[in-house]
PDB file of C-alpha atoms in Angstrom:
ATOM      1  CA  MET I 187     -20.315  18.865   4.227  1.00 40.00           C
ATOM      2  CA  GLN I 188     -20.803  15.127   4.182  1.00 42.00           C
ATOM      3  CA  THR I 189     -20.324  12.842   1.219  1.00 45.00           C
ATOM      4  CA  THR I 190     -22.535   9.793   0.858  1.00 44.00           C
ATOM      5  CA  SER I 191     -21.983   7.033  -1.626  1.00 46.00           C
ATOM      6  CA  LEU I 192     -23.457   3.664  -2.412  1.00 46.00           C
ATOM      7  CA  VAL I 193     -21.147   1.592  -4.552  1.00 51.00           C
ATOM      8  CA  PRO I 194     -22.364  -1.663  -6.035  1.00 52.00           C
ATOM      9  CA  SER I 195     -19.867  -3.743  -7.913  1.00 50.00           C
ATOM     10  CA  PHE I 196     -20.914  -6.336 -10.469  1.00 51.00           C
ATOM     11  CA  VAL I 197     -18.673  -9.312 -11.170  1.00 53.00           C
ATOM     12  CA  LEU I 198     -18.686  -9.971 -14.894  1.00 52.00           C
ATOM     13  CA  GLN I 199     -18.860 -13.687 -15.535  1.00 50.00           C
ATOM     14  CA  PRO I 200     -17.106 -15.118 -18.602  1.00 46.00           C
ATOM     15  CA  GLY I 201     -19.222 -14.320 -21.633  1.00 51.00           C
ATOM     16  CA  LEU I 202     -21.199 -11.523 -19.935  1.00 47.00           C
ATOM     17  CA  ALA I 203     -18.497  -8.949 -20.470  1.00 48.00           C
ATOM     18  CA  GLY I 204     -19.058  -9.089 -24.205  1.00 50.00           C
ATOM     19  CA  ASN I 205     -16.031  -7.995 -26.201  1.00 50.00           C
ATOM     20  CA  VAL I 206     -14.623  -5.731 -23.514  1.00 47.00           C
ATOM     21  CA  GLN I 207     -10.972  -5.046 -23.983  1.00 50.00           C
ATOM     22  CA  ARG I 208      -8.749  -5.482 -20.952  1.00 47.00           C
ATOM     23  CA  GLU I 209      -8.133  -1.792 -20.416  1.00 54.00           C
ATOM     24  CA  HIS I 210      -9.647   0.204 -17.590  1.00 63.00           C
ATOM     25  CA  ARG I 211     -12.570   2.395 -18.662  1.00 87.00           C
ATOM     26  CA  ALA I 212     -14.323   5.095 -16.672  1.00 90.00           C
ATOM     27  CA  ALA I 213     -16.918   7.820 -17.070  1.00 91.00           C
ATOM     28  CA  GLU I 214     -18.179  10.523 -14.758  1.00 92.00           C
ATOM     29  CA  ARG I 215     -20.981  13.049 -15.074  1.00 93.00           C
ATOM     30  CA  MET I 216     -22.151  15.727 -12.654  1.00 94.00           C
ATOM     31  CA  LEU I 217     -25.924  16.196 -12.549  1.00 95.00           C
ATOM     32  CA  PRO I 218     -28.304  18.362 -10.540  1.00 95.00           C
ATOM     33  CA  CYS I 219     -30.358  16.566  -7.872  1.00 94.00           C
ATOM     34  CA  LEU I 220     -33.638  16.866  -9.744  1.00 94.00           C
ATOM     35  CA  LEU I 221     -36.076  14.092 -10.630  1.00 92.00           C
ATOM     36  CA  PHE I 222     -35.649  14.502 -14.387  1.00 93.00           C
ATOM     37  CA  THR I 223     -31.914  13.800 -14.088  1.00 94.00           C
ATOM     38  CA  VAL I 224     -32.566  10.236 -12.904  1.00 96.00           C
ATOM     39  CA  ALA I 225     -33.388   9.393 -16.528  1.00 96.00           C
ATOM     40  CA  GLU I 226     -30.141  11.108 -17.590  1.00 95.00           C
ATOM     41  CA  ALA I 227     -28.174   8.860 -15.217  1.00 95.00           C
ATOM     42  CA  ARG I 228     -29.834   5.770 -16.728  1.00 96.00           C
ATOM     43  CA  ARG I 229     -29.150   7.071 -20.253  1.00 95.00           C
ATOM     44  CA  LEU I 230     -25.484   7.486 -19.390  1.00 94.00           C
ATOM     45  CA  MET I 231     -25.323   3.882 -18.156  1.00 95.00           C
ATOM     46  CA  ARG I 232     -27.048   2.563 -21.310  1.00 95.00           C
ATOM     47  CA  GLU I 233     -24.679   4.559 -23.498  1.00 94.00           C
ATOM     48  CA  LEU I 234     -21.615   3.226 -21.683  1.00 93.00           C
ATOM     49  CA  ALA I 235     -22.917  -0.356 -21.736  1.00 92.00           C
ATOM     50  CA  GLY I 236     -23.312  -0.109 -25.500  1.00 92.00           C
ATOM     51  CA  ARG I 237     -19.931   1.520 -26.032  1.00 91.00           C
ATOM     52  CA  TRP I 238     -18.230  -1.035 -23.799  1.00 90.00           C
ATOM     53  CA  LYS I 239     -20.183  -3.921 -25.375  1.00 89.00           C
ATOM     54  CA  LEU I 240     -21.559  -5.270 -22.111  1.00 90.00           C
ATOM     55  CA  ALA I 241     -24.039  -8.120 -22.207  1.00 89.00           C
ATOM     56  CA  SER I 242     -27.665  -7.015 -22.054  1.00 91.00           C
ATOM     57  CA  GLU I 243     -28.179  -8.725 -18.665  1.00 90.00           C
ATOM     58  CA  ILE I 244     -25.419  -6.645 -17.082  1.00 90.00           C
ATOM     59  CA  ALA I 245     -26.553  -3.452 -18.806  1.00 92.00           C
ATOM     60  CA  GLU I 246     -30.142  -3.894 -17.608  1.00 94.00           C
ATOM     61  CA  VAL I 247     -29.156  -4.427 -13.979  1.00 93.00           C
ATOM     62  CA  ALA I 248     -26.638  -1.573 -14.053  1.00 93.00           C
ATOM     63  CA  CYS I 249     -29.258   0.849 -15.424  1.00 95.00           C
ATOM     64  CA  LEU I 250     -31.692  -0.182 -12.699  1.00 94.00           C
ATOM     65  CA  VAL I 251     -29.095   0.245  -9.954  1.00 93.00           C
ATOM     66  CA  ILE I 252     -27.897   3.645 -11.228  1.00 94.00           C
ATOM     67  CA  GLY I 253     -31.508   4.811 -11.446  1.00 95.00           C
ATOM     68  CA  GLU I 254     -32.255   3.694  -7.881  1.00 94.00           C
ATOM     69  CA  MET I 255     -29.142   5.349  -6.471  1.00 93.00           C
ATOM     70  CA  ALA I 256     -29.824   8.590  -8.345  1.00 95.00           C
ATOM     71  CA  THR I 257     -33.428   8.576  -7.102  1.00 95.00           C
ATOM     72  CA  ASN I 258     -32.235   8.124  -3.515  1.00 93.00           C
ATOM     73  CA  SER I 259     -29.868  11.048  -3.913  1.00 93.00           C
ATOM     74  CA  VAL I 260     -32.619  13.270  -5.330  1.00 94.00           C
ATOM     75  CA  LEU I 261     -35.201  12.326  -2.700  1.00 94.00           C
ATOM     76  CA  HIS I 262     -33.103  12.036   0.429  1.00 93.00           C
ATOM     77  CA  SER I 263     -29.791  13.899   0.229  1.00 91.00           C
ATOM     78  CA  GLY I 264     -30.818  17.538   0.153  1.00 90.00           C
ATOM     79  CA  SER I 265     -27.765  18.050  -2.055  1.00 93.00           C
ATOM     80  CA  PRO I 266     -27.861  20.430  -5.014  1.00 95.00           C
ATOM     81  CA  GLY I 267     -26.000  17.946  -7.206  1.00 94.00           C
ATOM     82  CA  MET I 268     -24.674  14.427  -7.595  1.00 94.00           C
ATOM     83  CA  THR I 269     -21.839  12.780  -9.464  1.00 94.00           C
ATOM     84  CA  VAL I 270     -22.478   9.566 -11.375  1.00 93.00           C
ATOM     85  CA  ARG I 271     -19.360   7.438 -11.914  1.00 92.00           C
ATOM     86  CA  VAL I 272     -19.073   4.153 -13.755  1.00 92.00           C
ATOM     87  CA  THR I 273     -15.836   2.211 -13.925  1.00 91.00           C
ATOM     88  CA  LEU I 274     -15.174  -0.964 -15.879  1.00 90.00           C
ATOM     89  CA  HIS I 275     -12.219  -3.151 -15.045  1.00 82.00           C
ATOM     90  CA  GLU I 276     -11.419  -6.482 -16.616  1.00 76.00           C
ATOM     91  CA  ARG I 277     -14.050  -8.373 -14.600  1.00 78.00           C
ATOM     92  CA  HIS I 278     -15.839  -5.729 -12.509  1.00 84.00           C
ATOM     93  CA  LEU I 279     -18.291  -2.969 -13.245  1.00 88.00           C
ATOM     94  CA  ARG I 280     -18.459  -0.374 -10.476  1.00 89.00           C
ATOM     95  CA  ALA I 281     -21.352   2.103 -10.316  1.00 90.00           C
ATOM     96  CA  GLU I 282     -21.376   5.098  -7.953  1.00 91.00           C
ATOM     97  CA  VAL I 283     -23.683   7.986  -7.208  1.00 93.00           C
ATOM     98  CA  VAL I 284     -22.046  10.513  -4.885  1.00 92.00           C
ATOM     99  CA  ASP I 285     -23.717  13.543  -3.345  1.00 91.00           C
ATOM    100  CA  THR I 286     -22.808  16.020  -0.625  1.00 88.00           C
ATOM    101  CA  GLY I 287     -26.038  15.728   1.336  1.00 84.00           C
ATOM    102  CA  THR I 288     -26.573  14.699   4.904  1.00 76.00           C
TER     103      THR I 288
END
């Protein structure tokens, strides 16, 4: 079993982090590798961006990136499932899609 992961990290410039408190925040959701779950991954990112009060520019890019990574996992991994993880630190937003495909 091989784990693949693509992990973009966004640097939040002053003002783009919205009213984010300085605590570490994270979310993780396991999803099946099916095309309809790509939209679920994007929904999760939009929900977190709203809850964490991220600027719309950051939220838009993060949703696009999560959607692209989830699509790659569905189309190319051969894995039955994927894990979507999003972590917000004081000045970084980290987005991951992990699968067990080859």
